[in-house]
Tab-separated table of C-alpha atoms in Angstrom:
chain	number	residue	atom	x	y	z
L	1	UNK	CA	-0.506	-17.512	-2.711
L	2	UNK	CA	-2.956	-16.681	-5.301
L	3	UNK	CA	-3.557	-12.837	-4.967
L	4	UNK	CA	-6.947	-11.383	-5.465
L	5	UNK	CA	-6.523	-8.576	-8.270
L	6	UNK	CA	-8.263	-6.207	-10.314
L	7	UNK	CA	-7.246	-5.412	-13.725
L	8	UNK	CA	-8.190	-2.750	-16.300
L	9	UNK	CA	-7.131	-0.903	-19.007
L	10	UNK	CA	-4.663	-1.541	-22.098
L	11	UNK	CA	-0.769	-0.984	-22.873
L	12	UNK	CA	2.028	-1.472	-20.920
L	13	UNK	CA	1.673	-3.340	-17.578
L	14	UNK	CA	1.640	-1.233	-14.640
L	15	UNK	CA	1.079	-2.817	-11.088
L	16	UNK	CA	-0.461	-0.754	-8.215
L	17	UNK	CA	0.220	-1.574	-4.593
L	18	UNK	CA	-1.984	-0.320	-1.622
L	19	UNK	CA	-0.675	0.243	2.022
L	20	UNK	CA	-1.376	-1.258	5.419
L	21	UNK	CA	-5.124	-1.985	6.607
L	22	UNK	CA	-6.259	-0.876	2.772
L	23	UNK	CA	-7.203	-2.917	-0.543
L	24	UNK	CA	-6.923	-2.111	-4.033
L	25	UNK	CA	-9.899	-0.267	-3.911
L	26	UNK	CA	-8.544	2.569	-1.600
L	27	UNK	CA	-6.549	3.342	-5.145
L	28	UNK	CA	-9.909	2.987	-7.185
L	29	UNK	CA	-9.762	6.190	-8.518
L	30	UNK	CA	-5.953	6.214	-9.678
L	31	UNK	CA	-6.522	2.514	-10.948
L	32	UNK	CA	-9.377	4.339	-12.909
L	33	UNK	CA	-7.401	7.205	-14.139
L	34	UNK	CA	-4.108	5.345	-15.023
L	35	UNK	CA	-6.217	2.700	-16.945
L	36	UNK	CA	-6.507	5.202	-19.600
L	37	UNK	CA	-3.049	4.671	-20.903
L	38	UNK	CA	-1.801	1.129	-19.369
L	39	UNK	CA	-2.790	-2.323	-18.360
L	40	UNK	CA	-3.061	-1.575	-14.742
L	41	UNK	CA	-3.018	-4.676	-12.371
L	42	UNK	CA	-4.239	-3.885	-8.642
L	43	UNK	CA	-3.922	-6.717	-6.516
L	44	UNK	CA	-4.740	-7.088	-2.561
L	45	UNK	CA	-1.705	-7.910	-0.665
L	46	UNK	CA	-1.660	-10.952	1.400
L	47	UNK	CA	-3.661	-10.588	4.793
L	48	UNK	CA	-5.477	-7.830	3.387
L	49	UNK	CA	-8.578	-7.454	1.404
L	50	UNK	CA	-9.928	-10.830	-0.446
L	51	UNK	CA	-6.221	-12.190	-0.693
L	52	UNK	CA	-5.360	-15.211	1.326
L	53	UNK	CA	-4.136	-14.780	5.144
L	54	UNK	CA	-0.601	-16.004	6.269
L	55	UNK	CA	1.821	-15.771	9.142
L	56	UNK	CA	4.498	-14.109	7.347
L	57	UNK	CA	4.167	-10.310	6.756
L	58	UNK	CA	7.915	-9.968	5.087
L	59	UNK	CA	8.398	-7.832	2.087
L	60	UNK	CA	10.090	-10.684	0.825
L	61	UNK	CA	7.189	-12.790	1.057
L	62	UNK	CA	4.797	-9.995	-0.320
L	63	UNK	CA	6.830	-9.370	-3.032
L	64	UNK	CA	7.279	-12.872	-3.869
L	65	UNK	CA	3.246	-12.997	-4.037
L	66	UNK	CA	3.201	-10.229	-6.529
L	67	UNK	CA	5.666	-11.973	-8.690
L	68	UNK	CA	3.894	-14.889	-8.967
L	69	UNK	CA	0.843	-13.246	-9.410
L	70	UNK	CA	2.736	-11.488	-12.829
L	71	UNK	CA	4.215	-14.946	-13.673
L	72	UNK	CA	0.600	-16.140	-13.671
L	73	UNK	CA	-0.166	-13.602	-15.885
L	74	UNK	CA	2.518	-13.934	-18.163
L	75	UNK	CA	3.847	-10.604	-17.487
L	76	UNK	CA	7.461	-10.312	-17.975
L	77	UNK	CA	8.166	-6.715	-17.921
L	78	UNK	CA	6.199	-3.873	-15.527
L	79	UNK	CA	6.073	-0.864	-13.889
L	80	UNK	CA	5.189	-0.544	-10.399
L	81	UNK	CA	3.631	1.972	-8.216
L	82	UNK	CA	3.078	1.440	-4.339
L	83	UNK	CA	1.903	3.543	-1.612
L	84	UNK	CA	3.322	3.361	1.858
L	85	UNK	CA	3.853	-0.320	2.883
L	86	UNK	CA	2.721	-1.190	-0.838
L	87	UNK	CA	5.792	1.280	-1.898
L	88	UNK	CA	8.025	-1.089	0.199
L	89	UNK	CA	6.869	-4.082	-1.449
L	90	UNK	CA	7.290	-2.281	-4.872
L	91	UNK	CA	11.043	-1.453	-3.752
L	92	UNK	CA	11.535	-5.104	-2.745
L	93	UNK	CA	10.546	-6.401	-5.994
L	94	UNK	CA	12.359	-3.888	-8.180
L	95	UNK	CA	15.483	-4.835	-6.048
L	96	UNK	CA	15.040	-8.600	-6.573
L	97	UNK	CA	13.821	-8.289	-9.968
L	98	UNK	CA	15.545	-4.979	-11.265
L	99	UNK	CA	15.757	-6.378	-15.280
L	100	UNK	CA	11.886	-6.976	-15.355
L	101	UNK	CA	11.212	-3.764	-13.718
L	102	UNK	CA	10.901	-0.886	-16.102
L	103	UNK	CA	9.969	1.896	-13.767
L	104	UNK	CA	9.134	2.351	-10.011
L	105	UNK	CA	7.449	4.795	-8.517
L	106	UNK	CA	7.154	5.000	-4.445
L	107	UNK	CA	4.278	7.046	-2.573
L	108	UNK	CA	5.306	8.669	0.620
L	109	UNK	CA	7.563	6.031	2.039
L	110	UNK	CA	11.367	5.183	2.703
L	111	UNK	CA	13.065	1.955	2.465
L	112	UNK	CA	14.352	2.173	5.935
L	113	UNK	CA	13.064	0.740	9.194
L	114	UNK	CA	10.273	3.210	10.785
L	115	UNK	CA	9.260	3.199	14.491
L	116	UNK	CA	6.179	1.676	15.807
L	117	UNK	CA	3.486	4.068	14.987
L	118	UNK	CA	0.363	2.129	14.427
L	119	UNK	CA	-0.460	1.153	18.340
L	120	UNK	CA	-3.160	3.260	18.522
L	121	UNK	CA	-4.582	2.037	15.362
L	122	UNK	CA	-4.334	-1.208	16.721
L	123	UNK	CA	-5.872	-0.429	20.032
L	124	UNK	CA	-8.972	1.033	18.350
L	125	UNK	CA	-9.435	-1.995	16.171
L	126	UNK	CA	-9.365	-4.451	19.373
L	127	UNK	CA	-11.870	-2.207	20.894
L	128	UNK	CA	-14.244	-3.049	18.522
L	129	UNK	CA	-16.334	-5.827	19.747
L	130	UNK	CA	-17.421	-7.914	16.458
L	131	UNK	CA	-19.607	-10.283	18.186
L	132	UNK	CA	-21.369	-7.673	20.265
L	133	UNK	CA	-22.017	-5.130	17.642
L	134	UNK	CA	-24.795	-4.564	15.441
L	135	UNK	CA	-23.881	-1.705	13.273
L	136	UNK	CA	-20.978	-0.027	11.477
L	137	UNK	CA	-21.964	3.259	13.207
L	138	UNK	CA	-21.544	1.333	16.731
L	139	UNK	CA	-17.990	0.136	15.357
L	140	UNK	CA	-17.277	3.558	14.450
L	141	UNK	CA	-17.906	4.463	18.054
L	142	UNK	CA	-15.498	2.019	19.590
L	143	UNK	CA	-12.869	3.201	17.314
L	144	UNK	CA	-13.638	6.824	18.259
L	145	UNK	CA	-11.726	6.013	21.928
L	146	UNK	CA	-8.286	5.740	20.026
L	147	UNK	CA	-8.718	7.677	16.677
L	148	UNK	CA	-9.924	11.209	16.362
L	149	UNK	CA	-9.540	11.513	12.390
L	150	UNK	CA	-12.845	10.878	10.988
L	151	UNK	CA	-11.343	10.023	7.739
L	152	UNK	CA	-9.056	7.120	9.428
L	153	UNK	CA	-11.801	5.523	10.846
L	154	UNK	CA	-13.445	5.655	7.685
L	155	UNK	CA	-10.727	4.134	5.954
L	156	UNK	CA	-10.323	1.516	8.495
L	157	UNK	CA	-14.204	0.784	8.370
L	158	UNK	CA	-14.029	-0.333	4.834
L	159	UNK	CA	-12.331	-3.574	5.994
L	160	UNK	CA	-15.766	-4.441	7.912
L	161	UNK	CA	-17.536	-7.069	6.632
L	162	UNK	CA	-21.068	-8.594	7.505
L	163	UNK	CA	-22.468	-12.092	6.516
L	164	UNK	CA	-25.674	-13.340	7.743
L	165	UNK	CA	-24.425	-16.203	9.421
L	166	UNK	CA	-21.279	-15.005	11.032
L	167	UNK	CA	-22.059	-11.209	11.802
L	168	UNK	CA	-19.132	-8.657	11.555
L	169	UNK	CA	-15.520	-9.565	10.926
L	170	UNK	CA	-12.790	-7.768	9.682
L	171	UNK	CA	-11.387	-8.647	6.387
L	172	UNK	CA	-7.753	-8.245	6.755
L	173	UNK	CA	-5.856	-10.435	9.067
L	174	UNK	CA	-5.858	-8.333	11.989
L	175	UNK	CA	-3.908	-11.006	14.334
L	176	UNK	CA	-1.298	-11.651	12.118
L	177	UNK	CA	-0.804	-7.947	11.130
L	178	UNK	CA	-0.320	-6.787	14.835
L	179	UNK	CA	1.666	-10.048	15.728
L	180	UNK	CA	4.151	-9.178	12.659
L	181	UNK	CA	4.182	-5.617	12.771
L	182	UNK	CA	7.974	-5.414	13.095
L	183	UNK	CA	8.264	-6.884	9.929
L	184	UNK	CA	6.281	-4.333	8.324
L	185	UNK	CA	8.525	-1.696	10.210
L	186	UNK	CA	11.269	-3.104	8.972
L	187	UNK	CA	13.670	-2.117	6.224
L	188	UNK	CA	13.568	-3.193	2.713
L	189	UNK	CA	16.302	-5.869	1.493
L	190	UNK	CA	19.877	-4.759	0.717
L	191	UNK	CA	20.881	-4.240	-2.698
L	192	UNK	CA	20.236	-1.300	-5.450
L	193	UNK	CA	17.785	-0.524	-8.225
L	194	UNK	CA	19.417	1.660	-10.887
L	195	UNK	CA	16.314	2.088	-13.296
L	196	UNK	CA	13.893	5.022	-13.388
L	197	UNK	CA	12.590	5.815	-10.073
L	198	UNK	CA	10.225	8.371	-8.815
L	199	UNK	CA	9.590	9.341	-5.189
L	200	UNK	CA	6.205	11.263	-4.457
L	201	UNK	CA	6.128	12.874	-0.942
L	202	UNK	CA	2.875	14.768	0.655
L	203	UNK	CA	4.544	17.945	1.961
L	204	UNK	CA	2.522	17.567	5.266
L	205	UNK	CA	3.722	13.861	5.827
L	206	UNK	CA	6.814	12.888	7.675
L	207	UNK	CA	7.481	9.561	5.916
L	208	UNK	CA	9.578	10.514	3.850
L	209	UNK	CA	11.778	13.362	5.784
L	210	UNK	CA	15.223	14.556	4.550
L	211	UNK	CA	17.167	12.492	6.761
L	212	UNK	CA	16.053	9.489	4.805
L	213	UNK	CA	17.541	10.902	1.691
L	214	UNK	CA	21.019	9.387	1.431
L	215	UNK	CA	19.581	5.832	1.854
L	216	UNK	CA	17.077	6.589	-0.904
L	217	UNK	CA	20.091	7.670	-3.212
L	218	UNK	CA	22.167	4.803	-1.818
L	219	UNK	CA	19.434	2.182	-2.987
L	220	UNK	CA	17.943	4.210	-6.036
L	221	UNK	CA	20.668	6.239	-7.717
L	222	UNK	CA	18.253	7.340	-10.291
L	223	UNK	CA	15.310	8.276	-8.207
L	224	UNK	CA	13.806	11.760	-8.803
L	225	UNK	CA	11.479	13.183	-5.682
L	226	UNK	CA	8.561	15.086	-6.372
L	227	UNK	CA	6.771	16.950	-3.335
L	228	UNK	CA	2.651	17.921	-3.513
L	229	UNK	CA	1.849	20.679	-1.660
L	230	UNK	CA	-0.942	20.932	1.096
L	231	UNK	CA	-1.099	16.882	1.165
L	232	UNK	CA	-0.327	14.476	3.558
L	233	UNK	CA	0.443	10.591	3.567
L	234	UNK	CA	-2.221	9.970	0.938
L	235	UNK	CA	-1.353	12.442	-1.768
L	236	UNK	CA	-3.266	10.309	-4.355
L	237	UNK	CA	-6.292	11.323	-2.377
L	238	UNK	CA	-5.911	14.453	-1.506
L	239	UNK	CA	-4.419	15.870	-4.530
L	240	UNK	CA	-5.600	13.434	-6.836
L	241	UNK	CA	-5.159	15.621	-10.354
L	242	UNK	CA	-1.638	16.908	-9.324
L	243	UNK	CA	-0.635	13.147	-8.681
L	244	UNK	CA	-1.925	11.438	-11.961
L	245	UNK	CA	-0.233	14.117	-13.910
L	246	UNK	CA	3.226	13.424	-12.158
L	247	UNK	CA	2.528	9.923	-12.603
L	248	UNK	CA	1.755	9.875	-16.330
L	249	UNK	CA	4.695	12.799	-16.649
L	250	UNK	CA	7.291	10.168	-15.323
L	251	UNK	CA	6.047	7.167	-17.421
L	252	UNK	CA	5.442	9.074	-20.641
L	253	UNK	CA	1.735	8.828	-21.339
């Protein structure tokens, strides 16, 4: 599967992976900042953005997609940064390709199985009757029945595209993501990565909590954990300057 990707900057390769319902553009500010020191490769993961769709949503499959992209670009060694679902893909890739992964950065996610907590988002997305809406504001109104937060609705609506021939559609593969959500919620593969690892947590987020610490250390024995105060699940967007400084310090800009 040939992933769509954005590439910018120069230096050592750094792969940046977005989270569920996202695209590389959601990390655009991070990509721009880190491109000052690194050769940044930011793909859209399968079933997201401009990348191909597929039924399989497993982390093994998503990590293999990224590996195929790196092979196609003749990149042998790389650092990798992933947020949320992208963080799990990054962990999967580091575990399966430890000799090629120079550094691992995981943003606000643990290597564990999570309960299903996107049901309201899926329900809200299904409330958007694509064949009947005439504007993005109508789509936003349909989402409001399930999703109160404007920031989350705005994030989701970045997936809404319009063509002259077919009207509105979701760029993401909503059917596959909803049908196979159990794969997205699952833990990553067994194994251990002993390379340099940084976990970044938003202090207000409940994704990377104390009860997951033992699993993190067992799988990533060299893990450092840094907490960004007054940030939630999107610390790269909520506290970008602090986030970039942590990443640059870890990677040795």
